Short mmCIF file of N, CA and C in Angstrom, two decimals:
data_model
loop_
_atom_site.label_atom_id
_atom_site.label_comp_id
_atom_site.label_asym_id
_atom_site.label_seq_id
_atom_site.Cartn_x
_atom_site.Cartn_y
_atom_site.Cartn_z
N MET S 550 17.00 14.18 -0.63
CA MET S 550 16.91 15.28 -2.15
C MET S 550 17.85 15.13 -2.68
N PHE S 551 18.06 15.43 -4.17
CA PHE S 551 19.06 15.49 -5.01
C PHE S 551 18.44 16.54 -5.76
N GLY S 552 19.36 17.76 -5.35
CA GLY S 552 18.50 18.94 -6.12
C GLY S 552 17.18 19.70 -5.34
N SER S 553 16.07 19.21 -6.18
CA SER S 553 14.73 19.91 -6.08
C SER S 553 14.08 18.56 -6.35
N LYS S 554 14.80 16.97 -6.41
CA LYS S 554 13.85 16.19 -6.49
C LYS S 554 13.78 15.05 -5.24
N PRO S 555 12.82 13.84 -5.39
CA PRO S 555 13.26 13.03 -4.27
C PRO S 555 14.39 12.01 -5.06
N LEU S 556 15.10 11.61 -4.02
CA LEU S 556 16.43 10.85 -4.49
C LEU S 556 16.06 9.13 -4.14
N TYR S 557 16.30 8.44 -5.14
CA TYR S 557 16.25 7.07 -4.82
C TYR S 557 17.51 6.56 -5.19
N SER S 558 17.77 5.14 -5.02
CA SER S 558 18.54 4.49 -5.15
C SER S 558 19.09 4.04 -6.65
N ASP S 559 18.31 4.11 -7.39
CA ASP S 559 18.72 3.89 -8.64
C ASP S 559 19.84 5.18 -9.43
N ASP S 560 18.82 6.54 -8.70
CA ASP S 560 19.64 7.31 -8.93
C ASP S 560 20.74 8.19 -8.28
N LEU S 561 21.07 7.63 -7.22
CA LEU S 561 21.91 7.94 -6.50
C LEU S 561 23.05 7.10 -7.01
N ALA S 562 23.15 5.61 -7.00
CA ALA S 562 24.07 4.74 -7.56
C ALA S 562 24.53 5.17 -8.95
N ALA S 563 23.99 5.95 -10.05
CA ALA S 563 24.26 5.76 -11.04
C ALA S 563 24.67 7.25 -11.26
N ALA S 564 24.11 8.31 -10.05
CA ALA S 564 25.61 9.53 -9.88
C ALA S 564 26.57 9.46 -9.56
N LEU S 565 26.68 8.06 -8.47
CA LEU S 565 28.00 8.03 -8.24
C LEU S 565 28.99 7.08 -8.84
N GLY S 566 28.34 6.33 -9.78
CA GLY S 566 28.71 5.29 -10.67
C GLY S 566 29.39 4.11 -10.29
N VAL S 567 28.35 3.61 -9.16
CA VAL S 567 28.35 2.13 -8.30
C VAL S 567 27.18 1.53 -8.60
N SER S 568 27.18 0.62 -8.45
CA SER S 568 26.20 -0.40 -8.45
C SER S 568 24.98 -0.19 -7.21
N VAL S 569 23.61 -0.23 -7.09
CA VAL S 569 22.92 -0.14 -6.14
C VAL S 569 23.44 -1.62 -4.90
N ARG S 570 23.62 -2.42 -5.60
CA ARG S 570 24.44 -3.51 -4.59
C ARG S 570 25.29 -2.52 -3.40
N THR S 571 26.45 -2.00 -4.23
CA THR S 571 27.62 -1.50 -3.56
C THR S 571 27.12 -0.69 -2.79
N LEU S 572 26.22 0.36 -3.30
CA LEU S 572 25.63 1.37 -2.36
C LEU S 572 24.57 0.89 -1.34
N GLN S 573 24.02 -0.17 -1.36
CA GLN S 573 23.37 -0.76 -0.21
C GLN S 573 24.37 -1.28 0.86
N VAL S 574 25.92 -2.37 0.29
CA VAL S 574 26.38 -2.72 0.95
C VAL S 574 27.01 -1.65 2.02
N ALA S 575 27.60 -0.34 1.17
CA ALA S 575 28.19 0.70 1.89
C ALA S 575 27.21 1.25 2.81
N THR S 576 26.09 1.49 2.88
CA THR S 576 24.89 1.87 3.39
C THR S 576 24.92 1.46 4.63
N HIS S 577 24.82 0.22 4.59
CA HIS S 577 24.93 -0.35 5.63
C HIS S 577 26.10 -0.50 6.97
N ALA S 578 27.09 -0.09 6.22
CA ALA S 578 28.43 -0.35 6.90
C ALA S 578 28.62 0.82 7.71
N VAL S 579 27.84 1.94 7.19
CA VAL S 579 28.50 3.05 7.52
C VAL S 579 26.97 3.84 8.46
N HIS S 580 26.18 3.77 8.42
CA HIS S 580 24.81 3.84 8.90
C HIS S 580 23.98 2.79 9.48
N GLY S 581 24.06 1.53 9.25
CA GLY S 581 23.88 0.57 10.07
C GLY S 581 22.34 0.22 10.04
N VAL S 582 21.73 0.40 8.66
CA VAL S 582 20.44 0.50 8.10
C VAL S 582 20.77 0.29 6.57
N SER S 583 19.25 -0.43 6.33
CA SER S 583 19.25 -0.42 4.62
C SER S 583 19.35 0.71 3.97
N LEU S 584 19.68 0.86 2.56
CA LEU S 584 19.98 1.86 1.75
C LEU S 584 18.22 2.67 1.73
N HIS S 585 17.70 1.57 1.26
CA HIS S 585 15.91 2.12 1.29
C HIS S 585 15.34 2.75 2.65
N HIS S 586 16.12 2.23 3.82
CA HIS S 586 15.54 2.92 5.52
C HIS S 586 15.83 4.44 5.27
N TYR S 587 17.62 4.26 4.51
CA TYR S 587 17.97 5.62 4.83
C TYR S 587 17.54 6.45 3.90
N LEU S 588 17.11 6.60 3.20
CA LEU S 588 16.91 7.12 1.65
C LEU S 588 15.29 7.87 2.40
N ARG S 589 14.60 6.87 2.85
CA ARG S 589 13.33 7.30 3.30
C ARG S 589 13.65 8.36 4.59
N LEU S 590 14.37 7.84 5.68
CA LEU S 590 14.69 8.89 6.36
C LEU S 590 14.93 10.28 5.94
N LYS S 591 15.97 10.38 5.04
CA LYS S 591 16.55 11.65 4.49
C LYS S 591 15.07 12.33 3.68
N ARG S 592 14.20 11.72 3.29
CA ARG S 592 13.34 12.28 2.60
C ARG S 592 12.22 12.75 3.92
N LEU S 593 12.02 12.15 5.05
CA LEU S 593 11.16 12.54 6.08
C LEU S 593 12.03 13.78 6.19
N TRP S 594 12.92 13.59 6.52
CA TRP S 594 13.85 14.46 7.20
C TRP S 594 13.43 16.00 6.02
N ALA S 595 13.75 15.75 5.05
CA ALA S 595 13.43 17.03 3.83
C ALA S 595 12.03 17.35 4.16
N VAL S 596 11.07 16.70 4.37
CA VAL S 596 9.72 17.26 4.73
C VAL S 596 9.62 17.77 5.84
N ARG S 597 10.03 17.58 6.76
CA ARG S 597 10.45 18.20 8.64
C ARG S 597 10.44 19.42 8.21
N VAL S 598 11.82 19.77 7.67
CA VAL S 598 12.57 21.25 7.19
C VAL S 598 11.61 21.87 6.82
N GLN S 599 10.67 21.10 5.51
CA GLN S 599 9.92 22.09 4.73
C GLN S 599 8.63 22.71 5.96
N LEU S 600 8.01 21.63 6.69
CA LEU S 600 6.98 21.77 7.20
C LEU S 600 7.51 22.81 8.53
N MET S 601 8.82 22.74 8.65
CA MET S 601 9.42 23.63 10.03
C MET S 601 9.52 25.08 9.11
N THR S 602 9.55 25.00 8.20
CA THR S 602 9.96 26.66 7.47
C THR S 602 9.01 26.79 6.70
N GLY S 603 8.02 25.99 6.18
CA GLY S 603 7.02 26.21 5.15
C GLY S 603 6.33 27.67 5.55
N GLY S 604 5.57 28.31 4.49
CA GLY S 604 5.19 29.38 4.57
C GLY S 604 3.56 28.68 4.73
N ASP S 605 2.66 29.95 4.75
CA ASP S 605 1.15 30.04 4.88
C ASP S 605 0.40 29.23 4.07
N GLY S 606 1.41 29.05 2.53
CA GLY S 606 0.44 28.20 1.37
C GLY S 606 1.06 26.71 1.17
N LEU S 607 1.95 26.18 2.24
CA LEU S 607 2.21 25.30 2.39
C LEU S 607 1.43 24.18 2.73
N THR S 608 1.44 22.92 2.25
CA THR S 608 0.51 21.91 2.88
C THR S 608 1.12 20.72 3.21
N VAL S 609 0.71 19.73 4.06
CA VAL S 609 1.69 18.33 4.58
C VAL S 609 1.25 17.73 3.19
N LYS S 610 0.07 17.59 2.54
CA LYS S 610 -0.01 16.79 1.43
C LYS S 610 0.82 17.28 -0.01
N ALA S 611 1.38 18.80 -0.03
CA ALA S 611 2.37 19.01 -0.84
C ALA S 611 3.64 18.92 -0.62
N ALA S 612 3.69 19.08 0.68
CA ALA S 612 5.36 18.56 1.13
C ALA S 612 5.64 17.05 1.14
N ALA S 613 4.56 16.14 1.59
CA ALA S 613 4.78 15.21 1.15
C ALA S 613 4.96 14.50 -0.05
N LEU S 614 4.13 15.10 -1.20
CA LEU S 614 3.98 14.30 -2.69
C LEU S 614 5.39 15.10 -2.79
N GLY S 615 5.96 16.12 -2.81
CA GLY S 615 7.14 16.65 -3.22
C GLY S 615 8.32 16.08 -3.02
N ASN S 616 8.08 15.12 -2.10
CA ASN S 616 9.27 14.27 -1.74
C ASN S 616 9.35 12.95 -1.87
N GLY S 617 8.08 12.52 -2.46
CA GLY S 617 8.42 11.20 -3.22
C GLY S 617 7.23 10.37 -2.13
N PHE S 618 6.48 10.79 -1.23
CA PHE S 618 5.92 9.99 -0.56
C PHE S 618 4.38 10.33 -1.30
N TRP S 619 4.00 9.01 -1.81
CA TRP S 619 2.86 8.84 -2.42
C TRP S 619 1.55 8.11 -1.80
N HIS S 620 1.90 7.52 -0.82
CA HIS S 620 0.91 7.36 -0.01
C HIS S 620 0.83 7.75 1.21
N LEU S 621 -0.35 8.34 1.66
CA LEU S 621 0.10 10.01 2.32
C LEU S 621 -0.60 9.23 4.11
N GLY S 622 -1.13 8.11 4.04
CA GLY S 622 -1.52 7.44 5.51
C GLY S 622 0.11 6.72 5.83
N ASP S 623 0.71 6.21 5.18
CA ASP S 623 1.76 5.55 5.27
C ASP S 623 2.96 6.65 5.77
N PHE S 624 3.09 7.52 4.87
CA PHE S 624 3.73 8.76 5.12
C PHE S 624 3.08 9.47 6.48
N SER S 625 2.13 9.44 6.94
CA SER S 625 1.95 10.32 8.10
C SER S 625 2.63 9.19 9.38
N ARG S 626 2.30 7.95 9.21
CA ARG S 626 2.72 6.78 10.56
C ARG S 626 4.30 6.86 10.41
N SER S 627 4.67 6.85 9.13
CA SER S 627 6.32 6.76 9.22
C SER S 627 6.78 8.24 10.08
N TYR S 628 6.09 9.39 9.46
CA TYR S 628 6.43 10.90 10.13
C TYR S 628 6.29 10.61 12.05
N ARG S 629 5.28 10.09 11.97
CA ARG S 629 5.01 10.20 13.50
C ARG S 629 5.77 9.28 14.14
N LEU S 630 6.12 8.49 13.29
CA LEU S 630 7.28 7.19 14.48
C LEU S 630 8.54 7.73 14.59
N ALA S 631 8.79 8.10 13.40
CA ALA S 631 10.02 9.02 13.01
C ALA S 631 10.45 10.68 14.10
N PHE S 632 9.35 11.12 14.69
CA PHE S 632 9.35 12.58 15.09
C PHE S 632 8.33 12.72 16.22
N GLY S 633 8.10 11.31 16.25
CA GLY S 633 6.61 12.08 17.62
C GLY S 633 6.01 12.78 17.56
N GLU S 634 5.40 13.12 16.57
CA GLU S 634 4.21 13.69 15.99
C GLU S 634 3.82 14.19 14.72
N ALA S 635 2.73 14.46 14.82
CA ALA S 635 2.06 14.51 13.63
C ALA S 635 2.72 15.22 12.40
N PRO S 636 2.78 15.05 11.33
CA PRO S 636 3.15 16.06 10.26
C PRO S 636 2.33 17.59 10.17
N SER S 637 1.08 17.36 10.96
CA SER S 637 0.09 18.29 10.79
C SER S 637 0.85 19.71 12.06
N GLU S 638 1.15 18.71 12.98
CA GLU S 638 1.99 19.44 14.19
C GLU S 638 2.77 20.18 13.79
N THR S 639 4.04 19.87 13.37
CA THR S 639 4.79 20.68 12.61
C THR S 639 4.71 21.39 11.74
N LEU S 640 4.02 21.50 11.10
CA LEU S 640 3.71 22.45 10.42
C LEU S 640 2.73 23.97 10.87
N ALA S 641 1.89 22.95 11.98
CA ALA S 641 1.32 24.37 12.74
C ALA S 641 2.27 25.19 13.63
N ARG S 642 3.52 24.68 14.40
CA ARG S 642 4.60 25.18 15.04
C ARG S 642 5.20 25.68 14.24
N GLY S 643 5.34 25.41 12.68
CA GLY S 643 6.33 26.20 12.37
C GLY S 643 5.56 27.52 11.47
N ARG S 644 4.28 27.69 11.35
CA ARG S 644 3.94 28.74 11.10
C ARG S 644 3.29 29.81 12.42
N ARG S 645 3.75 29.45 13.52
CA ARG S 645 3.69 30.59 14.56
C ARG S 645 4.39 31.29 14.38
N PRO S 646 4.37 32.80 14.72
CA PRO S 646 5.39 33.37 14.86
C PRO S 646 6.32 33.07 16.22
N LEU S 647 7.91 33.87 15.35
CA LEU S 647 9.29 33.22 16.05
C LEU S 647 8.66 33.79 17.52
N HIS S 648 8.31 34.78 18.45
CA HIS S 648 8.23 35.29 19.74
C HIS S 648 7.50 34.34 20.32
N LEU S 649 6.53 33.87 19.54
CA LEU S 649 5.77 32.42 20.42
C LEU S 649 6.23 31.05 20.26
N ALA S 650 6.90 30.97 19.30
CA ALA S 650 7.75 29.45 19.26
C ALA S 650 8.85 29.23 19.90
N ILE S 651 9.47 30.69 20.50
CA ILE S 651 10.05 30.60 21.57
C ILE S 651 9.91 30.27 22.55
N GLY S 652 8.85 31.03 23.48
CA GLY S 652 8.46 30.84 24.78
C GLY S 652 7.46 29.67 24.64
N ALA S 653 6.94 29.05 23.71
CA ALA S 653 6.26 27.72 24.09
C ALA S 653 7.31 26.56 24.24
#
């Protein structure tokens, strides 16, 4: 996320004053993954944080869309692959009272 909007390669490159290609090379050199993969993981983590801390009004759909995931099926598969659970499971755990979450 870049402030409160999803972060994309063009936006990031422009903000840093470099080309997208330069950013791709640097991301691969530092993180060992493509820029696209890295930014997708950052957005997945942003959703995860929202789901873990979200209130009663938050939905998985709202968190996903708010972080730039437009195809919810792909989002759900990517989320499960990255974190080993469905986004709805994270949200449910995030909504439990703290004393229950600690003992679980």
